[in-house]
């Protein structure tokens, strides 16, 4: 009986498994079935070369060689969850930024831009950029072709390179040197590169070995965050405005190092990149089509690879044919939905509070707590987030609006060179933008990566557990905070909160009444100040991207929002009522919650209101006599008693013990 044999073989380490598990007749049957499956999906046509076996000179087979077994299963057995959802690896992957890293039109335009600015560095620039965006083509050319440089012209004619961050770019990485590499350096063991490391200890190897020529093995490092380090840490060599190297370096991005400087690293919570960006599901999942007798594996990591770049995903979806992308619109829809979930569910917590709503100004605080395992935003330095803060009357009149977006997707009030970090915002032309701002050797903002000399500002929200004493701080520095004592600080001033508290002190404008307050945090991956200098140049790559970008949806993504409704504000200070003798409220510190309100003879009470410190009205009582006994809510806290009389309004603060 077949199942007992399979059980025995699945428990044997891969090195001891016989290569000839199937008879020739079985192999022929399975090959035919795989070809039929692929034809039915109409993704690639027949597997090539014959029978799917990859030429031994090719170190990195393209994803098409993997899709026959790790794509959609027409029999609806493999990659099906308990709820009937198809979570096959290939379909989830092929609409991601990783899969399309080499077809990304912004990346191509940016490489072209750097080449035009510093043409003498063209070969080195292209070679460096393709090492991460086209790793299979790049390293195939280096390790097998002995090419000194892998260029865009090579990429455009190379199916390996065009496959982006393809399957084996991750699954063939060696455990040696993991987490120590950066700037496109990836370690592949050329003596044993036809291996695919996976997360499961018991491996059924013959199908992949026989059909593709790759041997699957368990590799604990496949779930290690260090697997991402080689490309998600980039250090560039700085040049002056004439293209001469200065001897300085610049940390263009250090997402992996940000993770090291967090509570999520291996020595603390040990939540790796993969655990968030390839979320695991508990359902047992059969991980190969065509083998209905295989045992299901769990947990299973979804290959959604969700990040944050909604703008480029939507742009590539709209230009699939022009970019040669094989993913269908529905695949992009799934990736876009996963990306939006990542941004709105796993990125920020917002807490909005009323501090003081009386007197000549209104005081609010907004706490932003980073939930990501790295800075937010992270990655390519154009990415930024900002706070929009709006105060309106209940009839819709705007009293204050900071962080408003212009029609051209710039932000109202932002400084041309860069907007400084704010601890307190009191005018509408001040806006809190969380970003990294690189400058050249003369201190001017630059979007030319080779010219980046230092960051004049980096107030991106740090991950929880981040400290300035961590060994990784030299590549993850906070810059330009001024005297902000709230940033990444707990109440006791210890580092590592991963939060920032932003204070708003807004002129009251002689308004008394109820207001609605709303705070929103927006994310923008390609702001105009980063795009305009690129579009000042012309090349086939820049011109093509400009056409796509100008017709694309450039709207920023809403990350989180918080609001306060019906906040009562008054020009009368709480601690200094205008007519002290007009109303007496006692006691102002109440244990049982009972408070007595008394007015002088001849002063008629119209109503009494009780508000909490968050700006919510809890009680409103009419037609009262004097004295009147109030019963405060049961919860201890600070309350405001508003007494409306025929001679005006008086507000008192009362504390319920």
XYZ file of C-alpha atoms in Angstrom:
657
model
C 0.000 0.000 0.000
C 1.373 3.413 -0.972
C 0.615 5.475 2.178
C 2.763 3.370 4.587
C 5.697 3.619 2.170
C 5.283 7.376 2.012
C 5.243 7.601 5.805
C 8.509 5.749 6.054
C 10.226 7.780 3.403
C 9.007 11.091 4.772
C 10.767 10.354 8.055
C 14.135 9.629 6.459
C 16.603 12.549 6.179
C 16.853 13.848 2.643
C 20.453 12.745 2.115
C 19.449 9.113 2.713
C 16.424 9.072 0.436
C 16.723 7.103 -2.801
C 16.777 9.224 -5.916
C 14.731 6.760 -7.944
C 11.597 6.779 -5.819
C 9.311 6.497 -8.872
C 9.323 4.046 -11.713
C 9.833 5.413 -15.219
C 6.130 4.903 -15.925
C 5.201 6.910 -12.827
C 7.631 9.662 -13.762
C 6.156 9.906 -17.246
C 2.651 10.052 -15.801
C 3.522 12.763 -13.296
C 5.347 14.813 -15.927
C 2.306 14.698 -18.140
C 0.060 15.715 -15.247
C 2.276 18.670 -14.343
C 2.314 19.858 -17.949
C -1.463 19.509 -18.144
C -1.910 21.496 -14.928
C 0.237 24.341 -16.184
C -1.506 24.422 -19.559
C -4.897 24.568 -17.868
C -3.819 27.625 -15.896
C -2.470 29.309 -19.048
C 0.264 31.002 -17.110
C 3.397 29.868 -18.868
C 2.626 27.056 -21.296
C 4.629 23.837 -21.148
C 7.557 23.443 -18.796
C 10.809 24.038 -20.615
C 13.291 22.323 -20.843
C 11.591 18.930 -21.391
C 10.127 17.297 -18.318
C 10.941 20.357 -16.165
C 14.523 19.314 -15.428
C 16.569 22.515 -15.166
C 19.875 22.671 -17.014
C 22.668 21.933 -14.542
C 24.456 25.114 -15.620
C 21.558 27.216 -14.338
C 22.026 27.872 -10.646
C 18.668 29.562 -10.116
C 15.654 28.162 -11.970
C 12.850 30.635 -12.532
C 9.554 30.435 -10.688
C 7.991 28.695 -13.699
C 9.965 25.587 -12.755
C 8.377 25.657 -9.308
C 4.832 26.607 -10.279
C 3.839 23.164 -11.536
C 3.825 21.785 -8.005
C 3.694 24.932 -5.885
C 1.033 26.771 -7.863
C -2.704 26.285 -8.148
C -3.841 22.680 -7.833
C -6.755 21.983 -10.225
C -7.667 19.035 -7.999
C -8.179 21.466 -5.090
C -6.083 19.358 -2.723
C -2.781 21.188 -2.358
C -2.621 24.623 -0.720
C -6.219 24.536 0.449
C -7.037 25.820 3.930
C -9.694 24.311 6.169
C -12.074 27.043 4.980
C -11.472 26.226 1.312
C -9.171 29.154 0.495
C -6.430 28.611 -2.089
C -3.142 29.851 -0.612
C -0.775 28.457 -3.224
C 2.716 29.915 -3.140
C 3.086 30.948 -6.757
C -0.133 32.930 -7.107
C 0.425 34.747 -3.810
C 4.021 35.592 -4.737
C 3.747 36.678 -8.364
C 1.901 39.956 -7.739
C 4.209 41.103 -4.930
C 6.864 43.800 -5.018
C 9.429 41.019 -4.530
C 8.305 39.080 -7.592
C 8.295 42.240 -9.704
C 11.388 43.904 -8.277
C 13.163 43.752 -11.652
C 10.109 45.001 -13.552
C 9.378 47.816 -11.093
C 9.291 50.884 -13.375
C 10.242 53.278 -10.582
C 13.343 51.235 -9.781
C 14.345 51.178 -13.448
C 13.800 54.935 -13.716
C 15.813 55.584 -10.553
C 18.749 53.485 -11.743
C 18.642 55.384 -15.030
C 18.520 58.689 -13.128
C 21.615 57.788 -11.104
C 23.425 56.785 -14.309
C 22.593 60.114 -15.972
C 23.762 62.122 -12.954
C 27.052 60.204 -12.687
C 27.654 58.490 -16.052
C 31.212 57.502 -15.121
C 29.751 55.246 -12.421
C 27.174 53.622 -14.689
C 28.583 50.094 -14.686
C 29.026 49.935 -10.926
C 25.609 51.454 -10.260
C 23.795 48.959 -12.451
C 25.728 46.046 -11.030
C 24.979 47.085 -7.449
C 21.280 47.707 -8.051
C 20.652 44.443 -9.897
C 22.235 42.422 -7.081
C 19.034 42.849 -5.068
C 16.386 43.638 -7.669
C 17.467 40.865 -10.055
C 19.503 38.538 -7.829
C 19.080 35.318 -9.833
C 20.253 36.882 -13.081
C 22.973 38.861 -11.331
C 24.518 35.932 -9.471
C 24.065 33.505 -12.369
C 26.109 35.923 -14.492
C 28.743 36.306 -11.790
C 29.069 32.722 -10.570
C 28.660 30.903 -13.883
C 29.314 33.513 -16.548
C 32.180 35.303 -14.796
C 30.714 38.633 -15.911
C 32.288 41.666 -14.210
C 28.986 43.581 -14.345
C 25.330 42.673 -14.710
C 23.613 45.578 -16.448
C 20.088 46.671 -17.294
C 20.709 45.597 -20.889
C 21.532 42.101 -19.632
C 18.500 42.088 -17.379
C 16.026 43.042 -20.095
C 17.009 39.960 -22.115
C 17.300 37.558 -19.181
C 14.365 35.529 -17.871
C 16.308 34.761 -14.686
C 16.841 38.416 -13.894
C 13.310 39.403 -14.843
C 11.982 36.902 -12.305
C 12.873 39.405 -9.587
C 13.353 38.017 -6.102
C 12.493 34.562 -7.322
C 12.084 31.390 -5.261
C 15.722 30.341 -5.122
C 16.975 33.855 -4.371
C 15.782 33.133 -0.833
C 15.521 29.351 -0.620
C 19.063 28.722 -1.896
C 20.832 31.110 0.465
C 23.404 29.424 2.655
C 23.098 29.508 6.448
C 26.729 30.621 6.571
C 27.248 34.366 7.140
C 23.521 34.882 7.567
C 22.734 38.263 9.092
C 26.245 39.614 8.502
C 25.918 40.671 4.859
C 24.592 43.882 3.351
C 24.357 45.983 0.190
C 23.424 43.159 -2.161
C 25.978 40.616 -0.970
C 24.209 37.240 -0.848
C 25.933 34.000 0.085
C 25.194 30.982 -2.098
C 27.207 27.794 -1.665
C 28.309 27.145 -5.248
C 29.255 23.574 -4.354
C 25.700 22.792 -3.319
C 23.566 25.503 -4.819
C 20.979 23.198 -6.338
C 19.303 22.943 -2.954
C 16.055 24.494 -1.731
C 15.978 25.100 2.004
C 12.574 24.968 3.655
C 11.064 25.215 7.150
C 9.969 21.581 7.587
C 12.215 18.973 9.169
C 10.759 15.941 7.402
C 11.149 16.353 3.669
C 9.737 14.312 0.789
C 12.503 15.012 -1.720
C 12.158 12.798 -4.831
C 9.635 14.835 -6.879
C 11.621 18.073 -6.773
C 14.879 16.213 -7.233
C 13.614 14.163 -10.174
C 11.593 16.787 -12.011
C 13.557 19.997 -11.425
C 16.983 18.845 -10.340
C 16.854 20.614 -6.979
C 17.118 18.846 -3.640
C 14.838 20.176 -0.869
C 16.282 20.212 2.630
C 15.308 21.486 6.032
C 17.027 24.774 6.786
C 16.322 26.413 10.115
C 17.764 29.657 8.768
C 14.923 30.016 6.240
C 12.886 31.626 9.027
C 15.768 33.772 10.283
C 15.513 37.543 9.820
C 19.144 37.481 8.708
C 17.970 35.970 5.421
C 16.684 39.453 4.547
C 19.779 41.346 5.705
C 21.759 41.193 2.465
C 19.302 43.384 0.586
C 17.454 45.231 3.325
C 20.611 46.942 4.520
C 22.223 49.213 1.934
C 25.309 51.359 2.487
C 26.392 53.607 -0.382
C 29.635 55.448 -1.144
C 29.203 59.224 -1.130
C 30.271 61.416 -4.044
C 30.436 65.195 -4.322
C 28.484 67.209 -6.886
C 31.164 66.471 -9.495
C 30.936 62.730 -8.976
C 34.185 62.382 -7.026
C 34.168 59.879 -4.191
C 34.590 61.562 -0.818
C 35.561 58.502 1.205
C 32.350 58.746 3.250
C 29.516 56.254 3.301
C 25.791 56.696 3.796
C 23.242 54.274 5.247
C 20.549 54.441 2.574
C 18.382 51.909 4.385
C 18.872 49.600 7.353
C 15.591 47.814 7.946
C 17.350 44.689 9.219
C 19.493 46.709 11.632
C 16.389 48.517 12.867
C 14.962 45.102 13.701
C 18.168 44.208 15.549
C 17.682 47.367 17.614
C 14.205 46.375 18.805
C 12.347 44.118 21.199
C 11.639 41.761 18.305
C 15.218 40.554 17.729
C 16.456 37.061 18.538
C 17.590 37.939 22.058
C 14.171 39.274 23.056
C 10.790 38.386 21.495
C 12.343 36.665 18.454
C 9.699 37.776 15.969
C 11.450 37.637 12.605
C 10.641 39.504 9.389
C 9.035 36.362 8.001
C 6.592 36.033 10.900
C 4.968 39.344 9.948
C 5.502 39.603 6.200
C 4.805 35.897 5.588
C 2.165 35.413 8.239
C 1.744 31.833 9.382
C -1.623 30.118 9.456
C -2.340 27.136 11.715
C -4.156 25.138 9.035
C -2.413 21.959 7.877
C -1.606 22.530 4.197
C -0.425 20.081 1.542
C 2.452 21.970 -0.088
C 2.680 20.242 -3.467
C 0.137 19.593 -6.186
C 0.007 16.262 -8.039
C 0.721 14.233 -4.884
C -2.595 13.737 -3.156
C -1.106 11.265 -0.685
C 1.276 13.810 0.866
C 0.860 14.738 4.488
C -0.125 18.322 5.231
C 2.406 20.669 6.830
C 1.803 23.270 9.509
C 2.179 26.032 10.317
C 2.204 27.335 6.763
C 3.733 30.705 5.878
C 1.703 32.690 3.361
C 3.833 34.035 0.515
C 1.913 37.326 0.400
C 5.089 39.238 1.324
C 2.985 42.262 2.196
C 4.883 45.513 2.653
C 3.691 49.104 2.392
C 3.987 50.293 -1.214
C 0.351 50.610 -2.247
C 1.164 53.200 -4.913
C 3.486 50.951 -6.909
C 1.266 47.891 -6.568
C -1.679 49.797 -8.033
C 0.524 51.276 -10.757
C 1.904 47.878 -11.772
C -1.556 46.347 -11.744
C -2.684 49.002 -14.226
C 0.381 48.460 -16.452
C 0.774 44.689 -16.324
C 0.970 44.219 -20.082
C 3.456 47.039 -20.686
C 5.697 45.734 -17.907
C 5.459 42.098 -18.979
C 3.952 41.022 -15.664
C 2.111 37.701 -15.831
C 0.062 38.173 -12.643
C -3.625 38.808 -13.182
C -5.610 41.738 -11.784
C -7.170 39.550 -9.101
C -3.723 38.533 -7.877
C -2.778 42.187 -7.462
C -6.069 42.829 -5.705
C -5.150 40.161 -3.176
C -1.663 41.594 -2.631
C -3.027 45.131 -2.332
C -5.568 43.956 0.249
C -2.831 42.198 2.248
C -0.689 45.342 2.078
C -3.540 47.518 3.309
C -4.133 45.117 6.203
C -0.456 45.333 7.075
C -0.552 49.131 7.070
C -3.812 49.590 8.939
C -3.711 46.664 11.377
C -0.034 46.084 12.152
C 1.595 49.494 11.956
C 0.341 52.117 14.415
C -1.699 52.653 17.538
C -3.091 56.177 17.976
C -4.298 57.725 21.231
C -5.855 61.204 21.111
C -6.567 63.067 24.350
C -7.885 66.432 25.483
C -5.396 68.001 27.883
C -7.072 71.375 28.513
C -9.937 72.835 26.509
C -10.430 76.084 28.388
C -8.833 79.498 28.306
C -7.347 81.222 25.281
C -5.992 77.983 23.757
C -6.974 74.343 23.399
C -4.487 71.623 24.344
C -4.530 68.131 22.826
C -2.024 65.289 22.748
C -1.603 62.555 20.157
C 0.405 59.442 20.949
C 1.690 57.417 17.995
C 2.957 53.957 18.928
C 4.874 51.964 16.336
C 3.817 48.305 16.124
C 6.245 47.355 13.336
C 9.492 45.499 13.957
C 11.487 48.315 12.374
C 11.193 52.052 11.951
C 8.050 53.447 10.414
C 8.423 54.309 7.643
C 11.352 52.082 6.704
C 13.260 51.095 3.582
C 13.820 53.430 0.644
C 14.258 56.956 2.067
C 11.536 58.646 0.002
C 8.863 57.026 2.160
C 7.224 59.270 4.711
C 4.253 59.498 7.048
C 2.608 62.620 8.396
C -0.072 63.719 10.832
C -3.164 65.560 9.691
C -4.893 67.306 12.597
C -8.275 68.962 12.197
C -10.569 70.802 14.609
C -14.128 71.642 13.553
C -17.231 73.008 15.189
C -20.245 70.729 15.293
C -21.731 72.642 12.342
C -18.643 71.961 10.215
C -16.666 75.194 10.537
C -12.914 74.505 10.505
C -11.000 76.190 13.330
C -7.640 74.496 12.727
C -6.173 72.228 10.050
C -2.549 71.059 9.989
C -1.174 68.517 7.515
C -3.663 69.194 4.734
C -2.765 67.722 1.342
C -2.488 69.913 -1.748
C -3.922 68.750 -5.096
C -0.360 68.043 -6.302
C 0.208 65.705 -3.306
C 2.521 68.091 -1.481
C 1.603 69.014 2.092
C 0.374 72.485 2.971
C 3.029 74.344 4.939
C 5.935 71.920 4.529
C 9.302 73.620 4.111
C 10.955 73.353 0.710
C 14.223 71.840 1.984
C 12.725 69.849 4.835
C 10.125 70.235 7.554
C 11.714 70.129 11.023
C 10.566 67.716 13.690
C 7.916 69.137 16.018
C 7.121 68.392 19.628
C 4.439 71.102 19.760
C 2.284 72.279 16.861
C 0.437 75.562 17.253
C 0.016 76.913 13.707
C -1.473 75.419 10.564
C 1.766 75.759 8.588
C 3.475 73.351 10.985
C 3.098 69.678 10.130
C 4.638 66.610 11.702
C 6.325 64.525 8.999
C 8.082 61.315 9.997
C 10.844 60.828 7.451
C 14.528 60.561 6.699
C 15.992 63.591 4.905
C 19.359 62.977 3.205
C 21.563 65.908 2.234
C 24.615 66.290 0.024
C 28.027 67.542 1.170
C 26.675 71.134 1.111
C 23.701 70.371 3.345
C 21.004 70.560 0.668
C 18.321 67.921 0.258
C 19.171 65.400 -2.452
C 17.367 62.458 -3.977
C 20.536 61.307 -5.787
C 21.556 58.305 -3.721
C 25.248 58.578 -4.565
C 25.283 62.180 -3.344
C 23.760 61.362 0.047
C 26.291 62.433 2.677
C 24.279 62.361 5.897
C 20.748 62.497 7.247
C 19.877 65.948 8.514
C 16.643 64.542 9.892
C 15.511 61.047 10.809
C 12.520 61.161 13.121
C 10.894 58.023 11.772
C 9.090 56.210 14.554
C 11.421 53.699 16.150
C 10.391 50.122 16.933
C 9.622 49.197 20.515
C 12.774 48.348 22.434
C 14.944 50.709 20.360
C 17.819 52.345 22.272
C 20.711 54.666 21.486
C 23.094 52.283 23.272
C 22.365 49.272 21.057
C 25.307 48.023 18.937
C 23.202 48.609 15.807
C 22.561 52.277 16.628
C 25.411 53.481 14.400
C 23.324 52.538 11.340
C 19.912 53.429 12.793
C 20.444 56.869 14.324
C 17.726 59.302 15.357
C 18.497 62.762 13.978
C 17.019 66.233 14.428
C 14.621 65.842 17.362
C 15.639 69.005 19.167
C 14.546 68.891 22.801
C 11.697 66.421 22.364
C 11.501 64.429 25.603
C 8.536 62.328 24.450
C 10.137 60.591 21.469
C 10.816 56.887 22.167
C 10.563 57.567 25.905
C 8.444 56.012 28.610
C 6.992 58.208 31.356
C 10.093 57.536 33.478
C 12.228 58.770 30.535
C 13.635 55.304 29.830
C 14.184 54.583 26.127
C 12.311 52.021 24.078
C 8.644 53.034 24.014
C 8.584 53.046 20.214
C 6.219 55.997 20.466
C 6.043 59.742 20.037
C 3.664 62.127 21.804
C 2.781 65.140 19.706
C 1.256 68.160 21.448
C -1.193 70.571 19.849
C -1.735 74.021 21.389
C -4.346 75.755 19.285
C -5.708 79.306 19.676
C -9.295 79.231 20.897
C -10.408 82.153 18.676
C -12.903 83.178 21.389
C -14.973 80.074 20.725
C -17.161 78.485 23.380
C -19.051 75.325 22.565
C -18.552 71.810 21.290
C -15.882 70.737 18.819
C -14.979 67.617 16.884
C -11.272 66.777 16.760
C -9.713 64.289 14.343
C -6.145 63.077 13.838
C -5.100 61.008 10.837
C -1.750 59.480 9.907
C -1.027 59.183 6.185
C 1.671 57.231 4.346
C 3.226 58.293 1.051
C 5.882 56.223 -0.727
C 6.728 58.543 -3.647
C 6.273 62.205 -2.655
C 6.721 64.949 -5.272
C 10.020 66.263 -3.859
C 11.549 62.870 -4.657
C 9.896 62.479 -8.065
C 10.366 65.925 -9.616
C 14.196 65.781 -9.813
C 13.971 62.429 -11.609
C 11.453 63.710 -14.131
C 13.795 66.606 -14.950
C 15.880 63.999 -16.829
C 14.923 61.891 -19.819
C 15.647 58.271 -20.687
C 13.455 55.419 -21.933
C 13.061 54.187 -18.349
C 12.314 57.618 -16.879
C 9.917 58.591 -19.659
C 8.024 55.301 -19.413
C 7.672 55.578 -15.659
C 6.643 59.233 -15.833
C 3.789 58.361 -18.179
C 2.605 55.588 -15.866
C 3.031 57.655 -12.709
C 1.163 60.697 -13.978
C -1.867 58.556 -14.797
C -1.642 56.518 -11.587
C -3.510 56.918 -8.325
C -0.979 58.848 -6.236
C -3.240 59.205 -3.216
C -1.538 58.582 0.120
C -2.681 55.672 2.265
C -4.544 56.278 5.506
C -2.743 54.317 8.221
C -4.744 55.192 11.325
C -7.120 57.799 12.703
C -8.472 58.855 16.075
C -11.187 61.317 16.990
C -12.838 63.147 19.865
C -16.473 64.108 19.393
C -18.356 66.914 21.138
C -15.385 68.254 23.081
C -16.564 71.201 25.157
C -14.252 74.217 24.963
C -14.553 77.588 26.604
C -12.603 80.818 26.795
C -13.177 80.730 30.556
C -10.206 79.067 32.294
C -11.102 76.192 34.585
C -8.913 77.421 37.406
C -9.982 81.066 37.145
C -13.773 81.414 36.823
C -14.935 84.896 35.966
C -17.282 85.261 38.954
C -15.930 83.291 41.886
C -18.840 84.108 44.153
C -21.504 83.362 41.540
C -21.512 79.584 41.913
C -20.270 77.377 44.697
C -19.459 73.723 44.035
C -18.421 71.600 46.970
C -16.563 69.471 47.532
C -14.105 69.655 44.605
C -12.600 66.358 45.817
C -15.397 63.868 46.368
C -15.083 60.353 47.735
C -18.686 59.250 47.263
C -19.212 61.270 44.060
C -21.800 63.621 45.568
C -21.307 67.300 44.750
C -23.549 70.215 45.734
C -24.081 73.211 43.453
C -25.277 76.440 45.083
C -26.043 79.862 43.599
C -26.793 83.142 45.382
C -30.382 84.203 45.914
C -31.798 85.774 42.790
C -29.489 83.907 40.400
C -31.500 81.307 38.524
C -29.952 78.031 37.336
C -30.716 77.067 33.734
C -28.830 73.771 33.506
C -25.903 71.764 34.818
C -23.658 69.574 32.668
C -21.015 67.022 33.659
C -18.141 66.308 31.242
C -15.278 63.839 31.509
C -11.640 64.706 30.827
C -11.872 63.172 27.362
C -14.408 65.772 26.261
C -17.549 63.621 26.554
C -20.722 65.065 28.055
C -22.070 62.577 30.584
C -25.037 64.419 32.137
C -27.264 67.404 31.379
C -29.924 68.495 33.898
C -32.533 71.273 33.431
C -35.014 73.256 35.590
C -33.002 73.223 38.780
C -33.249 74.955 42.082
C -30.507 75.946 44.483
C -28.898 74.063 46.042
C -28.746 71.066 43.657
C -27.108 67.763 44.546
C -25.173 66.051 41.729
C -24.067 62.429 41.635
C -20.868 61.988 39.613
C -20.196 58.752 37.688
C -18.885 55.793 39.652
C -15.480 55.737 37.943
C -12.747 57.764 39.678
C -11.280 60.573 37.617
C -11.369 64.251 36.712
C -14.742 65.719 35.745
C -15.862 69.184 34.688
C -19.101 70.637 36.031
C -20.580 73.304 33.758
C -23.171 75.516 35.448
C -25.316 77.669 33.151
C -27.078 80.544 34.883
C -28.972 83.602 33.777
C -25.769 85.581 34.337
C -23.482 83.300 32.356
C -21.555 80.056 32.510
C -19.150 78.814 35.172
C -16.909 75.749 34.877
C -15.333 73.885 37.781
C -13.009 70.894 37.888
C -14.051 68.165 40.334
C -12.065 65.052 41.208
C -13.908 61.818 42.022
C -11.694 59.772 44.329
